[in-house]
Structures are given as structure tokens and as C-alpha cells.
Coordinates of C-alpha atoms and ligand atoms in Angstrom, one line a residue:
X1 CA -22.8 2.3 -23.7
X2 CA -23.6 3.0 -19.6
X3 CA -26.1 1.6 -17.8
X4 CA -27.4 2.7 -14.8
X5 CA -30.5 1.5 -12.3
X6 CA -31.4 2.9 -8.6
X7 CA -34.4 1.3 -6.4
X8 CA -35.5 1.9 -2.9
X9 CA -35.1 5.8 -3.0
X10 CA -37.6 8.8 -3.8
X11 CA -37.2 10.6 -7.2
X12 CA -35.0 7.8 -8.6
X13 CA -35.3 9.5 -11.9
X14 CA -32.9 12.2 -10.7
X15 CA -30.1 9.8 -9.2
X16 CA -30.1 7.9 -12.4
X17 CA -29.7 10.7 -14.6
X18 CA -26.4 12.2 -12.5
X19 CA -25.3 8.1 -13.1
X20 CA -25.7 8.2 -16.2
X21 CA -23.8 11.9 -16.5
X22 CA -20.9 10.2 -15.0
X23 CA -21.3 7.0 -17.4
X24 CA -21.3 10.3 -20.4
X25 CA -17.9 8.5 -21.6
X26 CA -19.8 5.7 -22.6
X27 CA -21.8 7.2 -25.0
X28 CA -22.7 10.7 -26.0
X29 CA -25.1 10.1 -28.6
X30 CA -28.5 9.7 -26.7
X31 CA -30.1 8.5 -23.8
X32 CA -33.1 7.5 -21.7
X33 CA -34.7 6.7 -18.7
X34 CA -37.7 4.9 -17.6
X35 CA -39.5 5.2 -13.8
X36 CA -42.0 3.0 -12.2
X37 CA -44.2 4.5 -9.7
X38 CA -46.7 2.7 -8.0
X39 CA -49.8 5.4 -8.7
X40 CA -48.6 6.9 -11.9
X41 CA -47.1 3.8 -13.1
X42 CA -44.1 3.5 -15.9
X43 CA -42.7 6.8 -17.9
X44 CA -40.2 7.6 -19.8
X45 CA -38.2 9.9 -22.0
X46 CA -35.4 9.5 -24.8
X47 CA -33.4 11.9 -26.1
X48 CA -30.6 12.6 -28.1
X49 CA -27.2 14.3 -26.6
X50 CA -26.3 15.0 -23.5
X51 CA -27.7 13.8 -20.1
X52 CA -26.9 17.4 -19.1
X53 CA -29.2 19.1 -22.1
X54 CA -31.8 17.0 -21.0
X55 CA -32.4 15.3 -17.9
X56 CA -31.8 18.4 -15.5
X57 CA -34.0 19.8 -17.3
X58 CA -36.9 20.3 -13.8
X59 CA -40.4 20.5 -16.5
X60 CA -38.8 16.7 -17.9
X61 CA -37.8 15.3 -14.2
X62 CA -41.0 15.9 -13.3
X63 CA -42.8 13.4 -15.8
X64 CA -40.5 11.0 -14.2
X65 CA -41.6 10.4 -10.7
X66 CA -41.2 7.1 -8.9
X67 CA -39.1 5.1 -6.3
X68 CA -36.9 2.6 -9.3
X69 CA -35.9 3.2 -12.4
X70 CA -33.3 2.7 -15.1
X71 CA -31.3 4.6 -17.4
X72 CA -28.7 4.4 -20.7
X73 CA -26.5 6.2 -22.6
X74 CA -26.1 5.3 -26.0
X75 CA -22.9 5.1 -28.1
X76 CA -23.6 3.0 -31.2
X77 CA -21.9 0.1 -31.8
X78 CA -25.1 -2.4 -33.7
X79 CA -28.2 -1.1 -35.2
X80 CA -28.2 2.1 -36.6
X81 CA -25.7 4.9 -37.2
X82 CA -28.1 8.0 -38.1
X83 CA -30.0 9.0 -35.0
X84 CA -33.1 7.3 -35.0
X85 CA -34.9 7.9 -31.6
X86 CA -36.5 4.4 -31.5
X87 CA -33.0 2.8 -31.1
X88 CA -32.5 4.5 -27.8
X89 CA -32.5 2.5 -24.7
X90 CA -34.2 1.5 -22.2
X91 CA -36.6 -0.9 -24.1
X92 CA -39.6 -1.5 -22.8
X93 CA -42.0 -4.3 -23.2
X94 CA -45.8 -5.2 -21.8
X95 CA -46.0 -9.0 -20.6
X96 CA -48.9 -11.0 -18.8
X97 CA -47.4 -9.7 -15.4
X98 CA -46.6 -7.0 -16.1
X99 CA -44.2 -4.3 -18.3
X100 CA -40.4 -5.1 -18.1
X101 CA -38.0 -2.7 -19.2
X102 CA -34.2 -2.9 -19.8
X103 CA -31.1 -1.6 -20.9
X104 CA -28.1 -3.0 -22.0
X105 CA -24.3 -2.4 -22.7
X106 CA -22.4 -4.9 -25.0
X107 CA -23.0 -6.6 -28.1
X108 CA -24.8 -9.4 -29.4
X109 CA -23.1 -11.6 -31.7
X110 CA -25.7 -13.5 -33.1
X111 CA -28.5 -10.5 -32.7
X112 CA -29.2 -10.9 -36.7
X113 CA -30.0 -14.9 -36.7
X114 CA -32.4 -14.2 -34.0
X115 CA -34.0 -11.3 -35.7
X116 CA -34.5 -12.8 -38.4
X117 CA -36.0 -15.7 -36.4
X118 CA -38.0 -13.4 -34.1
X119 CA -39.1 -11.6 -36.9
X120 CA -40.4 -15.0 -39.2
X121 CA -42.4 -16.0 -36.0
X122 CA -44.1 -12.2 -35.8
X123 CA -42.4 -10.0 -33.7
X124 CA -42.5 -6.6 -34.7
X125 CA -39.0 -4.7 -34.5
X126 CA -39.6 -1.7 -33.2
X127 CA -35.8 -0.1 -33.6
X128 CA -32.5 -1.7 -35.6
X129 CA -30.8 -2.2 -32.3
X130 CA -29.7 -5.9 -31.4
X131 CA -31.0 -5.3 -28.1
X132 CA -34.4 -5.3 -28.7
X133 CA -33.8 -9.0 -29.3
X134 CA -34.1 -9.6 -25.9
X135 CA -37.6 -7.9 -25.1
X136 CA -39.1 -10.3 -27.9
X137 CA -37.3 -13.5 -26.8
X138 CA -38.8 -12.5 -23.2
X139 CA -42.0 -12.2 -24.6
X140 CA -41.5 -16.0 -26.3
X141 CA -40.7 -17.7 -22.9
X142 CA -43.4 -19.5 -21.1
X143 CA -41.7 -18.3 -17.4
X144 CA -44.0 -17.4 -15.4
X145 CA -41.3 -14.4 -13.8
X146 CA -39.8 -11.3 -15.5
X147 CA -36.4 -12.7 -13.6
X148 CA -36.8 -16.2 -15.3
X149 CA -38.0 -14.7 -19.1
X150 CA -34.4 -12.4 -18.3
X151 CA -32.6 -15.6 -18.0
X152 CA -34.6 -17.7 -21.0
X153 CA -33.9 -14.7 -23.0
X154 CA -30.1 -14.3 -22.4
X155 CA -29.1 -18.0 -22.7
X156 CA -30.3 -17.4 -26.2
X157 CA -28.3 -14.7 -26.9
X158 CA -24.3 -14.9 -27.6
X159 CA -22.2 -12.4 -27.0
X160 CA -21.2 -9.3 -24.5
X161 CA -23.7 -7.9 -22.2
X162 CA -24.3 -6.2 -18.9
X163 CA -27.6 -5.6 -18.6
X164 CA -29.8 -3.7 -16.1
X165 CA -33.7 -4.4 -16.3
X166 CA -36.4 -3.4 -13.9
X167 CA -40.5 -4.6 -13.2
X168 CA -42.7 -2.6 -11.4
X169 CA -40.7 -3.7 -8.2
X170 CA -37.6 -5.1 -8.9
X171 CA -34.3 -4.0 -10.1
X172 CA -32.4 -6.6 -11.7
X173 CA -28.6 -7.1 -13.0
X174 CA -27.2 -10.0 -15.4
X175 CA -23.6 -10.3 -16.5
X176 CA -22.6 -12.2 -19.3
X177 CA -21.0 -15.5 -18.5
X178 CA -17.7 -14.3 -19.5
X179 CA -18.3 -10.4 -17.7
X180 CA -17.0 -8.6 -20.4
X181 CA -18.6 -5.3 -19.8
X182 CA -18.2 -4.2 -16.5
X183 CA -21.5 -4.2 -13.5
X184 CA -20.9 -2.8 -10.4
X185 CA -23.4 -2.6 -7.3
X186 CA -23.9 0.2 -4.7
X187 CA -25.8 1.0 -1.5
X188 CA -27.7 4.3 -1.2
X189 CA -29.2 5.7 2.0
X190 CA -31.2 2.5 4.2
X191 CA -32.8 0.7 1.5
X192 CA -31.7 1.8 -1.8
X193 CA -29.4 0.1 -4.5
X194 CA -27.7 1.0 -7.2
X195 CA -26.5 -0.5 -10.3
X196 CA -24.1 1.3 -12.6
X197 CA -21.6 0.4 -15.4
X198 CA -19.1 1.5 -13.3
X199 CA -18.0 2.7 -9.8
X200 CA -17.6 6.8 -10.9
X201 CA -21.4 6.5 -11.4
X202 CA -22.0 5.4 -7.8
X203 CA -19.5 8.3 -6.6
X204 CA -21.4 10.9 -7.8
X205 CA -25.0 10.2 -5.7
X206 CA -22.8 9.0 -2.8
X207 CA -23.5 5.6 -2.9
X208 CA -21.3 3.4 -1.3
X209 CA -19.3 0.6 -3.3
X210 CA -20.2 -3.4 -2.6
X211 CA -19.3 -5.5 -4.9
X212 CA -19.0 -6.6 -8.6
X213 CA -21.9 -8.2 -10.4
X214 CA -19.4 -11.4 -11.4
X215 CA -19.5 -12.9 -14.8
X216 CA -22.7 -14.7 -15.6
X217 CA -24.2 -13.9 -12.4
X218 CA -28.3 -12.6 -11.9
X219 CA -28.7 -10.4 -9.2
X220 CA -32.5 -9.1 -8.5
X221 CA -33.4 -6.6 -5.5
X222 CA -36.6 -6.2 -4.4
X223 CA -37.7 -4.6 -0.9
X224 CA -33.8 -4.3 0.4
X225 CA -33.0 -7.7 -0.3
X226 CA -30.8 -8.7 -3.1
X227 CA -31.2 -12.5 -4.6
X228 CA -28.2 -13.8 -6.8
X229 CA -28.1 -16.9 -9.3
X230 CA -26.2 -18.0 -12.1
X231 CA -28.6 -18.7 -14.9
X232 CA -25.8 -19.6 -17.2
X233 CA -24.5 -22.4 -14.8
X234 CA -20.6 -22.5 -14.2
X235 CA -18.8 -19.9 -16.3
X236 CA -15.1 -18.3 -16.7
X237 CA -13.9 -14.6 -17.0
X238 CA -13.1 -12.5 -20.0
X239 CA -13.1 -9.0 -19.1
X240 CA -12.6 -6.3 -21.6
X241 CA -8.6 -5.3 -21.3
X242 CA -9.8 -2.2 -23.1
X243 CA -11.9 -0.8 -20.6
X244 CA -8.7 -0.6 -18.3
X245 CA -6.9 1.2 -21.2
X246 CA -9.1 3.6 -22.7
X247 CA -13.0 3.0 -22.2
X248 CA -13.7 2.9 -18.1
X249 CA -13.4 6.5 -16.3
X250 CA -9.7 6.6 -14.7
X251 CA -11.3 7.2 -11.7
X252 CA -13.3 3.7 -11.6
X253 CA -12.1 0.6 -10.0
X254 CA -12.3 -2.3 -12.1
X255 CA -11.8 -5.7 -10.2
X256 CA -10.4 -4.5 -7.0
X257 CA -8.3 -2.0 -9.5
X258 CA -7.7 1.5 -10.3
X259 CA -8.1 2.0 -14.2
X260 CA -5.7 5.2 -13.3
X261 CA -3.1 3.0 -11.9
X262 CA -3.4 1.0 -15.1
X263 CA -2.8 3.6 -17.2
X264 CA 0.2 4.7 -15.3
X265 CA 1.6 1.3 -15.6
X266 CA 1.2 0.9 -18.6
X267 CA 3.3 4.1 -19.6
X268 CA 5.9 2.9 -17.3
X269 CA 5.9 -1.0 -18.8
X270 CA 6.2 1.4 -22.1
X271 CA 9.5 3.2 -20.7
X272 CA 10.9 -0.3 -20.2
X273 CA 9.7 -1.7 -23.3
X274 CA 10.2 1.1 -25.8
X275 CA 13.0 3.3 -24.1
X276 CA 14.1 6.5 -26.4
X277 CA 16.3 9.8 -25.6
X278 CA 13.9 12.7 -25.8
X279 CA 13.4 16.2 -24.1
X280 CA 9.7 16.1 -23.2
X281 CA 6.9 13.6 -22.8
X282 CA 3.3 14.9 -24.2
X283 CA 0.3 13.3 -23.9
X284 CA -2.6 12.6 -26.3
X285 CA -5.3 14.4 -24.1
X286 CA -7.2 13.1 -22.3
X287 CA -7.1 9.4 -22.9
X288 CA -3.3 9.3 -23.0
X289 CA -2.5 11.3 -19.8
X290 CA -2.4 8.3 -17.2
X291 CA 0.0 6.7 -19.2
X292 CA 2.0 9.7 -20.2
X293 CA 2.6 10.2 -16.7
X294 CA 4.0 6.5 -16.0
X295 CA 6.1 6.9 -18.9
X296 CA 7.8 10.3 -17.6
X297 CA 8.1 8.4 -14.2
X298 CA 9.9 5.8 -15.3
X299 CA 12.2 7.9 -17.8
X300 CA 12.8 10.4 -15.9
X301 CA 12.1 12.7 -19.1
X302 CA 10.2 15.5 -18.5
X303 CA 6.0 15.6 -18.5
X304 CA 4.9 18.5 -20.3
X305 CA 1.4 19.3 -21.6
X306 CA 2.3 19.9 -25.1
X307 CA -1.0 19.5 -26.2
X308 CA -4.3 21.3 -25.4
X309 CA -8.0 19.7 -26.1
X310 CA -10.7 21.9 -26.3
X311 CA -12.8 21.2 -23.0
X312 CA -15.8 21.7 -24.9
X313 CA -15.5 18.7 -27.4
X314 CA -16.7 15.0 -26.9
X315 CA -14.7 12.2 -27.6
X316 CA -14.1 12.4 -31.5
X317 CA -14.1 8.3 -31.8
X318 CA -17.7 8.5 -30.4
X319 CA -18.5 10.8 -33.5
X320 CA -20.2 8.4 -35.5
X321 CA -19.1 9.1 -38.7
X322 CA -16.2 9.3 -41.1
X323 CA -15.9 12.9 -42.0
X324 CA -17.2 14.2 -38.5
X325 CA -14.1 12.3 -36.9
X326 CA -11.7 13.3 -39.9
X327 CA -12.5 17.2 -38.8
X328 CA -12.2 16.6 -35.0
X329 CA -8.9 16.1 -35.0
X330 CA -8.1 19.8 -35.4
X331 CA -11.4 21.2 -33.7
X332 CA -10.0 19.3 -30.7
X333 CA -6.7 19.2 -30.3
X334 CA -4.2 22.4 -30.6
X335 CA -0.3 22.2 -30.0
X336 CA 1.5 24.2 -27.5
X337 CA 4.2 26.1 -30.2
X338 CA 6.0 27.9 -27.7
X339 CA 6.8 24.5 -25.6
X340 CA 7.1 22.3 -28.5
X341 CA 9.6 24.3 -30.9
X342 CA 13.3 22.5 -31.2
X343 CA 12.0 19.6 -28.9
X344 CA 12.3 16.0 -29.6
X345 CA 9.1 14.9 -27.8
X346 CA 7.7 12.3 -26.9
X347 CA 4.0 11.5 -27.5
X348 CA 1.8 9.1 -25.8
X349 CA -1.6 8.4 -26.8
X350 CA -3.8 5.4 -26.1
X351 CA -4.5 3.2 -29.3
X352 CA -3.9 3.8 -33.0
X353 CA -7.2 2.8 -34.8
X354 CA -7.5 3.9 -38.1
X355 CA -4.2 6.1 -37.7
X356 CA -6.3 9.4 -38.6
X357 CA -5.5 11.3 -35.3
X358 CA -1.4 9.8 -34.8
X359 CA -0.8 10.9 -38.3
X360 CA -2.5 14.5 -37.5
X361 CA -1.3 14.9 -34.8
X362 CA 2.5 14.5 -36.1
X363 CA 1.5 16.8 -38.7
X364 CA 0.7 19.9 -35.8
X365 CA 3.8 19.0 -33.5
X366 CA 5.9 19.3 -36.7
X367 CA 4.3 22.6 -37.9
X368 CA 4.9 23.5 -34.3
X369 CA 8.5 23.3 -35.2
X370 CA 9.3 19.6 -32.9
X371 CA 12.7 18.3 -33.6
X372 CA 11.9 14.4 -33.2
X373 CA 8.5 12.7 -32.7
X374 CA 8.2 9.2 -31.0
X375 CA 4.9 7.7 -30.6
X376 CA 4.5 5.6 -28.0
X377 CA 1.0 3.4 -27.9
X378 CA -0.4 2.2 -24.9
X379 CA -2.0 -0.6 -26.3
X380 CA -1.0 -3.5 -28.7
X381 CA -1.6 -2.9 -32.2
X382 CA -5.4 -2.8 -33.1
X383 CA -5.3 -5.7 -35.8
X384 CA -8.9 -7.2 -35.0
X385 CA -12.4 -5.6 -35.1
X386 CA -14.5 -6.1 -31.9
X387 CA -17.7 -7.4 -31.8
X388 CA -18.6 -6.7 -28.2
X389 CA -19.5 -3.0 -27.9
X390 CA -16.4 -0.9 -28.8
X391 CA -16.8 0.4 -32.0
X392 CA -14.0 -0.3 -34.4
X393 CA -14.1 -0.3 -38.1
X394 CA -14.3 -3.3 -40.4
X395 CA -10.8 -5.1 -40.5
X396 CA -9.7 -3.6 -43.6
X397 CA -9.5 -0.3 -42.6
X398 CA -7.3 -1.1 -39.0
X399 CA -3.8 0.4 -39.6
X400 CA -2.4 -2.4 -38.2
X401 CA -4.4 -5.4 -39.8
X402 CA -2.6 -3.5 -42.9
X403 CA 0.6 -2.8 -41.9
X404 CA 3.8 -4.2 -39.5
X405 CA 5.1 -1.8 -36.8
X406 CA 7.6 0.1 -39.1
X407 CA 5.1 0.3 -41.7
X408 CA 3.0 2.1 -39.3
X409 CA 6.0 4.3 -38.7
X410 CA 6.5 5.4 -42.0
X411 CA 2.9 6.1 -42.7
X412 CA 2.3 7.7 -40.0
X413 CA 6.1 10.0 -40.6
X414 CA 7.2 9.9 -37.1
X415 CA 10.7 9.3 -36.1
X416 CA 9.4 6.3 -34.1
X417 CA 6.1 4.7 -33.0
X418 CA 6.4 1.6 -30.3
X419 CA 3.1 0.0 -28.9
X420 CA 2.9 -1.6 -25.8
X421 CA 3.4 -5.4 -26.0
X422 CA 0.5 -7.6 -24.8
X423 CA 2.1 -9.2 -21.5
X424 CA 3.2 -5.7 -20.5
X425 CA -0.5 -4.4 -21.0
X426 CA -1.4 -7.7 -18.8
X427 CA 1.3 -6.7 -16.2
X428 CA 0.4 -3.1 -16.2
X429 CA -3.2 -4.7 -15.3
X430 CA -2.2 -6.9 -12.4
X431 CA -2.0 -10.1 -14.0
X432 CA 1.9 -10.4 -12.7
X433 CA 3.0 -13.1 -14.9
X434 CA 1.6 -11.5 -18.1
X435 CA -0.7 -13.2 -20.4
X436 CA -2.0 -16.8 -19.6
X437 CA -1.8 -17.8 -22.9
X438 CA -3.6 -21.2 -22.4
X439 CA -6.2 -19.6 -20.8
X440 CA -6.0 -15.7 -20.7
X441 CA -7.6 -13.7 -18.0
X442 CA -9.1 -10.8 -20.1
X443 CA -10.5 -10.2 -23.7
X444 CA -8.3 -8.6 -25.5
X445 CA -9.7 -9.8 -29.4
X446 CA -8.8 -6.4 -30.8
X447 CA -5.3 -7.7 -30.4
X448 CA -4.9 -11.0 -30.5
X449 CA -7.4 -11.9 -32.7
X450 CA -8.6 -14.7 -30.1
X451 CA -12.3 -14.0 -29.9
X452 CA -13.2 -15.4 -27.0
X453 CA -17.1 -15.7 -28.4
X454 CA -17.7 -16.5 -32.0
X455 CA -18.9 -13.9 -33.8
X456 CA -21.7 -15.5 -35.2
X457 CA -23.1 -13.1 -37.6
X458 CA -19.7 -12.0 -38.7
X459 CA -18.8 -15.8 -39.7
X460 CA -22.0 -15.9 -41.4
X461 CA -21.3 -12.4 -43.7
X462 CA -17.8 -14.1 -44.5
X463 CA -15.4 -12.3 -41.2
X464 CA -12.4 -14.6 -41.5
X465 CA -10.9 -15.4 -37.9
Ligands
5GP1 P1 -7.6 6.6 -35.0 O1 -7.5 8.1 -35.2 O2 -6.3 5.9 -35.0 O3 -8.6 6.0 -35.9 O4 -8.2 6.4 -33.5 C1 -7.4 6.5 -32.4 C2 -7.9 7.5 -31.4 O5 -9.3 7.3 -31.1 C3 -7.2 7.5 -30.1 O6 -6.7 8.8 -29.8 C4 -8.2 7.1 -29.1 O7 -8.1 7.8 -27.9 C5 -9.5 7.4 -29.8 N1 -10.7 6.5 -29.4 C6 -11.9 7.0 -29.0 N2 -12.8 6.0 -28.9 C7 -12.1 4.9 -29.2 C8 -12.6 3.6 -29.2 O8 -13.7 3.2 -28.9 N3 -11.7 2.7 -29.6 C9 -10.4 3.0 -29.9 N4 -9.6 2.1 -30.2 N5 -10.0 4.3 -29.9 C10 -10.8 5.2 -29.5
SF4_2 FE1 -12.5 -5.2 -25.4 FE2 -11.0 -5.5 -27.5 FE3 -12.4 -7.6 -26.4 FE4 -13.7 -5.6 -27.7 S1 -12.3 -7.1 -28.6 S2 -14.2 -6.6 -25.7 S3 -12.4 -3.8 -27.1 S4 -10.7 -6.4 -25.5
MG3 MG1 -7.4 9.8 -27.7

């Protein structure tokens, strides 16, 4: 998901939905956004699709005047899968000072023990989203501020979040304690801020960069002035490695880095790691370009776009279910015949999931008459479902939980497939030395299998670690 705030500016309602248009990537299935204005007080509106569809609309803007508010765009990872308008953020809740509203990107790892406890002490669910969690556990603290109820709330909770909540006069910002969704915070005109998922979202309203919202830190603005704590005391840092190789915007800096450069390291660590003879270098549009790139760098084989995506299709992972993302393979993606015929190319896409779009895929470029196909991966095998906000299927149903690197091969009927190994995905991310393995400097559970939370709920429904 993307989560977006802006306070201190008139109309905030329109900066945050251009935010949340270049947060889209995050999500695609819904989205909302609540205002506070001091005479007309708090309103909202959720919808599903596009921000574009519905939040330029001017008749809808207009219900939504005021000087803060917050936004999100839902991709759903807990709760429910059929669109259900109540699960779409921001939540919003009335308290003795006052109504609170929030939004949040991650997941909750031990959202279904507290709803279940919530729920026996008589809070009323209002949507199936783990989120909501946090609006009733505000409601159950005896804090006298919406800041402090925040904080009461989310030292209850386990698991990934960035969240971005706002009062009647304040904007606030909380970061997990291990930050493993990303926060950043901008400057707009004198005395308005900005909180986005990422730094595209700040580019597009022309708000100027400051700084990272750091792992487990509280920041709350009010009247130009930005306040900072660490409700979670002294905390470490697990940052989502996946956001550098597929999830962020390549345009976004993540932690002083370009994701872009990432992903063209990463396809050159891949020409060192997984060298093979070849005529041409494809990418997987779009998400394997980047890395495509690195890879024809560092070869010296030829980039070629062998591929074309259909500009007007989403993301076909986001698609939330089976036989939707089964189809938009095809709808998406079309090979380049004339290019590809009698070529041994090289393709370079950015993860192997369920293997439903590598083994497709091979299936066109043959049709299109290829001589070889190599897949090159630039991640480590997907072997471990993630319980933080990127939706990957249950563990039985990961290609590579299933099956060793050859295996995948075979399966998938390419002449090769090579995936990127986890110290040159660290390296490729800036951590020179590669993985710290006593301590490692990002998240990267999907591969590893080191969960660097416990999934609480999963443990409890029998998840074996
Ligand atoms: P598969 O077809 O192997 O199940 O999925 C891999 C494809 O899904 C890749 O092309 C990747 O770009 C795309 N993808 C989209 N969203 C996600 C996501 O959230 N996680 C992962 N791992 N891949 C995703
Ligand atoms: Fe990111 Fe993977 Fe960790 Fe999930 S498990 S937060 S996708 S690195
Ligand atoms: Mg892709």
C-alpha cells in the first residue's frame, strides 16, 4: 500500500491525491482520503480503482476542503480479497478529543489475536482489515493525546507498519521499530509538510526532500513545527530488500539510495554471477528494465526491447486473484517476432513467484522463434511467504519452496535460469561487504526464511519457520 499526508497548505485534498497517484504502484485496488477543515470539519471519500478515475474528479474534490489531510492506496495483502468498500483506508475513529484518522502500509502479524481480543471486550469491526486494530486499541488507551493512544496502540501491535494518522490539527508519522516499509518527509511552500511512502510522491507537488522517518520513530507536526520520539524505546533496522528490487518507484531514493541504481546493480552483480554467451538482453517490462540494463553493461551483450507491455495494464501481481493474473500474462505482455527470431536472448525479469509469467513468457519468445532462452532473476529465490505487506502466496505454492534451481529450469523449459545470490543483492544495495549474517541490515524473509518478526498468527494456524 501508499500512504500519503500534507498539512499547513490550502486544498490539501488535492496534493494528497497527486501523492497518492505517484504512490499508484503500491496499490491499484482502491483508495481514500480524509480532510479536516476547521469550519466544515472531517470528510471523506473511498473508492475503488484508480486515484486518476476518482480523485480529479472537480464535483468529489470539492467535498473535500481543508488545510490537512491524509490519503491511501490500497493493495490487499490482510483482510479481504473481494472489494469490499469498508476495508479501504483511511480509518477513522471518534474519541473524547476528538476524531483520529489513519492510514497504514504493512502488515500486522498478530492482527487476529487482537481482534479476537478487541472483539470479546466489544469493539465492533467495522471492515476485515488488520488495520482497523489500531483504531479500537486507541480507543482502549486511557491517554489523554491522540499522539500518546498512536503510541499505546502500536506497542501492541507486531509486525510492519508505516503509518500516517492525522487529528483535527496534527499530522503524525510512526515507523515501525524495525522501518520496514518505507516514510519519508517533505517541505511544501512556508509551512506545509508532507508525508509520503516514498520520495516520487513528494516530487510530483514539488515538495522538497528532508529526511527519513527512521525505524520506530514518532514524528507529529503541528503549526510548522515537527516533534519527534521514539515510543518503542531503542530499536534496530530491517528494511524491506524488496522495495529496492521490485516494489519502491525506480525513481525514489530509499536511504540516501537510488532504487534505479539498485536495479542496475543488481543486473550487473548478475552478469558477474551468472555470465552466459547470448545475442540480446530483453527485459521483463517494466519491473525488470533497471536490471536488464546493468546486465547489458556489464556483458557487453546487447540491450534490446524484445518485449512490449501494454501501457494500459496494471501490474498483473496486484490482480488479486488466481485466474485474473493467469490471463494477464498474455493481455500484458507481447513479444517483438521480428527482433527475437534465431536469437539466443537473454531475459531478465525481477522475481519468480509462482513461476506463471517465466514459464509464459518462455512459451512467447519460443513461439517467436528464439534460439536459446536464459532467465536471469534479480532476486534470490522466493522460498518464504511474507507477512509484512507484499503479497505472496502461501508457501506451498512458491516455485522455489518446491523446487532447487535446475528444477526451476526444467519446469519452467528454458535453456537456463540463474537468480541473483543474496550478498550480491546486498552489494547491489550498498551494503559493500554483502550480507551481515549475524546481524543483517535489511529484511529479506522471502529469501532467507529469517523472519525478522514472528509471525504470530501464522505460528498459531501451524506456518512452520
Ligand atoms: P509469478 O508469475 O512467478 O508468480 O510472479 C512473478 C512476477 O510477478 C514478476 O514478473 C514480478 O514482476 C511480478 N510481481 C508483481 N508484484 C509482485 C509482488 O508483490 N511480489 C513479487 N514477488 N512479484 C511481483
Ligand atoms: Fe520485504 Fe521479503 Fe521482508 Fe516481505 S519478507 S518485508 S517482501 S524482504
Ligand atoms: Mg514483472
Amino acid at each position: 500500500c501508499g500512504v500519503f499526508g500534507v498539512i499547513g497548505v490550502a486544498d490539501a485534498a488535492n496534493f494528497v491525491a497527486l501523492g497518492m497517484h505517484a504512490l499508484q504502484h503500491r496499490g491499484q485496488e482502491a483508495g481514500g482520503i480524509i480532510v479536516h477543515d476547521t469550519e466544515k470539519g472531517f470528510n471523506s471519500a473511498h473508492r475503488f480503482g484508480y486515484v486518476r478515475d476518482n480523485f480529479t474528479k472537480a464535483s468529489l474534490m470539492e467535498t473535500l476542503p481543508g488545510s490537512l489531510s491524509i490519503g491511501h492506496v490500497r493493495y490487499s495483502t490482510a483482510g479481504s480479497k473481494a472489494a469490499v468498500i469498508r476495508d479501504v483506508q483511511p480509518f477513522f475513529g471518534e474519541f473524547s478529543m476528538g476524531g483520529a484518522a489513519i492510514a497504514h502500509n504493512g502488515n500486522l502479524t498478530n492482527a487476529d489475536q487482537l481482534r479476537r481480543e478487541l472483539i470479546e471486550h466489544g469493539a465492533i469491526f467495522q471492515s476485515s482489515s488488520d488495520s482497523e486494530c489500531i483504531i479500537h486499541l486507541m480507543a482502549r488507551s486511557f491517554q489523554k493525546s491522540h499522539a500518546d493512544r498512536i503510541a499505546d496502540a502500536l506497542r501492541r501491535v507486531e509486525g510492519a507498519f508505516s503509518v500516517v494518522a492525522m487529528t483535527r490539527t496534527k499530522l503524525i508519522g510512526v515507523r515501525d521499530p524495525l522501518g520496514v516499509r518505507p516514510l519519508v518527509l517533505g517541505r511544501l511552500g512556508d509551512n506545509g509538510y508532507v508525508l509520503s511512502s516514498e520520495t516520487c510522491g513528494l516530487d510530483i507537488i514539488g515538495a522538497e526532500f528532508v529526511r527519513e522517518i527512521e525505524p520506530g520513530e514518532m514524528v507529529v507536526i503541528q503549526d510548522g513545527k515537527i516533534q519527534s520520539s521514539r515510543p518503542f524505546g531503542e530499536t534496530g533496522s530491517r528494511f524491506c530488500i524488496f522495495e529496492h528490487v521490485y516494489f519502491s518507484r525506480p525513481d525514489s531514493i530509499i536511504g540516501g539510495r537510488s532504487v534505479y541504481e539498485t536495479r542496475l546493480q543488481i543486473g550487473v552483480e548478475l552478469a558477474r554471477e551468472a555470465p552466459v554467451e547470448a545475442d540480446l538482453v530483453c527485459p521483463v517490462p517494466d519491473s525488470g528494465t533497471p536490471a536488464a540494463i546493468g546486465f547489458s553493461q556489464e556483458s557487453g551483450i546487447p540491450f534490446a526491447l524484445g518485449i512490449t507491455r501494454n501501457q494500459y495494464m496494471g501490474r498483473t501481481f496486484i490482480e488479486p486473484t488466481e485466474h485474473i493474473r493467469n490471463m494477464g500474462v498474455r493481455l500484458k505482455l507481447n513479444v517483438n517476432k521480428a527482433l527475437i527470431k534465431g536469437k539466443r536472448v537473454i531475459l531478465v525479469d525481477d522475481s519468480v513467484v509462482r513461476g506463471t509469467t517465466s514459464r509464459k513468457i518462455k512459451e512467447m519468445i519460443l513461439d517467436a522463434g528464439a534460439a536459446e532462452v536464459h532467465f536471469r532473476i534479480a532476486s534470490p529465490p522466493t522460498a518464504w511467504p511474507c507477512f509484512y505487506g507484499v503479497d505472496t502466496p502461501d508457501r506451498e505454492k512458491l516455485l522455489a519452496a518446491r523446487m532447487t534451481e535446475d528444477e526451476m529450469r526444467d519446469w519452467v523449459g528454458v535453456d537456463s535460469l540463474k537468480f541473483i545470490s543474496l550478498d550480491g543483492l546486498y552489494r547491489a544495495a550498498g551494503a559493500a561487504q554483502g550480507r551481515n549474517n549475524a546481524c543483517p541490515q535489511y529484511c529479506d524473509a522471502c529469501f532467507s526464511g529469517e523472519y525478522p518478526v514472528a509471525p504470530s498468527d501464522q505460528l498459531a494456524k501451524g506456518f512452520e519457520m
